Amino acid sequence: MSDDHKANGGAGNPAIDPTAQRPIWSDDGDAPFDMGDDPEALDSDKPIYATPRPKKAKRVKKEKSASNETVEIIKTVVFALLIAFVLRVLLFQPFTIPSASMEPNLYEGDYIVVSKWSYGYSKHSIPFSPPLFDGRILGKDPTRGDIVVFKLPRDNKTDYIKRVIGLPGDKVQMIANKLYLNGAPVKDVVVSRAELADMFGPRPVTQVRETLPNGKSFMTQDYGPGGDLDDTPVYEVPNGHFFMMGDNRDNSIDSRVEMSAGVGMVPAENLVGKAEIIMFSWSPGASLFNPVSWFANLRPSRFFKILD
């Protein structure tokens, strides 16, 4: 170190000599004037200097606040999912109609709501059908004519929607394109006849109003005689099972087709719920990734339609 540096940087240098620091006599709390119990300190003329304040505490507080906020967000999401899960299991579940098997009452693209309490609860009331218990809790049989969502008996996974036609003990048969229950023809009235062009070309289509023995009345659709399921053997519904049919009689795989290839008899345990209302509807062609198609393919006339 040079002599000049020693001369200029000795005890008189304020950067080195703490006695040269400027005293702080603020009344705003910057200087700690508490002398404690030392009597000499009270008589001293030595100024009191402010000590630097710790800043780490603030940083820790901020980090703790951010952590608490993250925890609250997670709790909110968990509670929201829990509420949605309970509502879905106990009260309502939405479904989208994937095919034309229930025309003219349900169309592909209809968005429906199913009541879960109507027939009680089984393992199929819970997502993924966990084997928690067998049978039904608070079980109640559906009424003949109800539109029901159920799990396909041959895999217990796929959701199907059909109409209940046969109850336990009933005998069901189709003869010459006409429905028979327990040996008696079901009353039907032709409402309209038209021609429909589809993938098979132009075909005649007839809409018929059927009325079941309990007075339940609804529309069905048929493409004329000669269909594969227009004449069937007699089906006797076993105890604890139900016979399901689609309203689009010539375009429905239902209980008229044995379980290995179709639906067969549906056990009560497989019932998911009763279809209650069409909430919204889009015609085929609407795409999730094309918002313009959401509006172009809307069917407002089908919104909020109560199902028969």
Tab-separated table of N, CA and C in Angstrom, residues 176-177 222-231 250:
chain	number	residue	atom	x	y	z
A	176	ALA	N	-95.185	-59.958	-38.085
A	176	ALA	CA	-95.511	-59.140	-39.266
A	176	ALA	C	-95.377	-57.651	-38.952
A	177	ASN	N	-94.258	-57.306	-38.322
A	177	ASN	CA	-93.925	-55.906	-38.056
A	177	ASN	C	-94.821	-55.270	-36.993
A	222	ASP	N	-90.618	-46.930	-38.662
A	222	ASP	CA	-90.435	-48.237	-39.295
A	222	ASP	C	-90.239	-48.048	-40.797
A	223	TYR	N	-89.420	-48.919	-41.374
A	223	TYR	CA	-89.141	-48.836	-42.812
A	223	TYR	C	-89.932	-49.846	-43.623
A	224	GLY	N	-91.012	-50.352	-43.074
A	224	GLY	CA	-91.869	-51.253	-43.821
A	224	GLY	C	-91.604	-52.709	-43.491
A	225	PRO	N	-92.426	-53.613	-44.045
A	225	PRO	CA	-92.308	-55.048	-43.752
A	225	PRO	C	-91.056	-55.648	-44.374
A	226	GLY	N	-90.711	-56.821	-43.870
A	226	GLY	CA	-89.581	-57.545	-44.461
A	226	GLY	C	-88.266	-57.332	-43.745
A	227	GLY	N	-88.259	-56.584	-42.648
A	227	GLY	CA	-87.019	-56.370	-41.912
A	227	GLY	C	-86.593	-57.613	-41.150
A	228	ASP	N	-85.322	-57.670	-40.784
A	228	ASP	CA	-84.778	-58.850	-40.103
A	228	ASP	C	-85.460	-59.117	-38.766
A	229	LEU	N	-85.933	-58.062	-38.103
A	229	LEU	CA	-86.520	-58.221	-36.774
A	229	LEU	C	-88.028	-57.975	-36.769
A	230	ASP	N	-88.654	-58.037	-37.945
A	230	ASP	CA	-90.105	-57.826	-38.019
A	230	ASP	C	-90.890	-59.060	-37.575
A	231	ASP	N	-90.255	-60.221	-37.592
A	231	ASP	CA	-90.871	-61.459	-37.110
A	231	ASP	C	-89.864	-62.151	-36.203
A	250	ASP	N	-86.568	-50.758	-37.251
A	250	ASP	CA	-85.750	-51.458	-38.240
A	250	ASP	C	-84.296	-50.990	-38.227
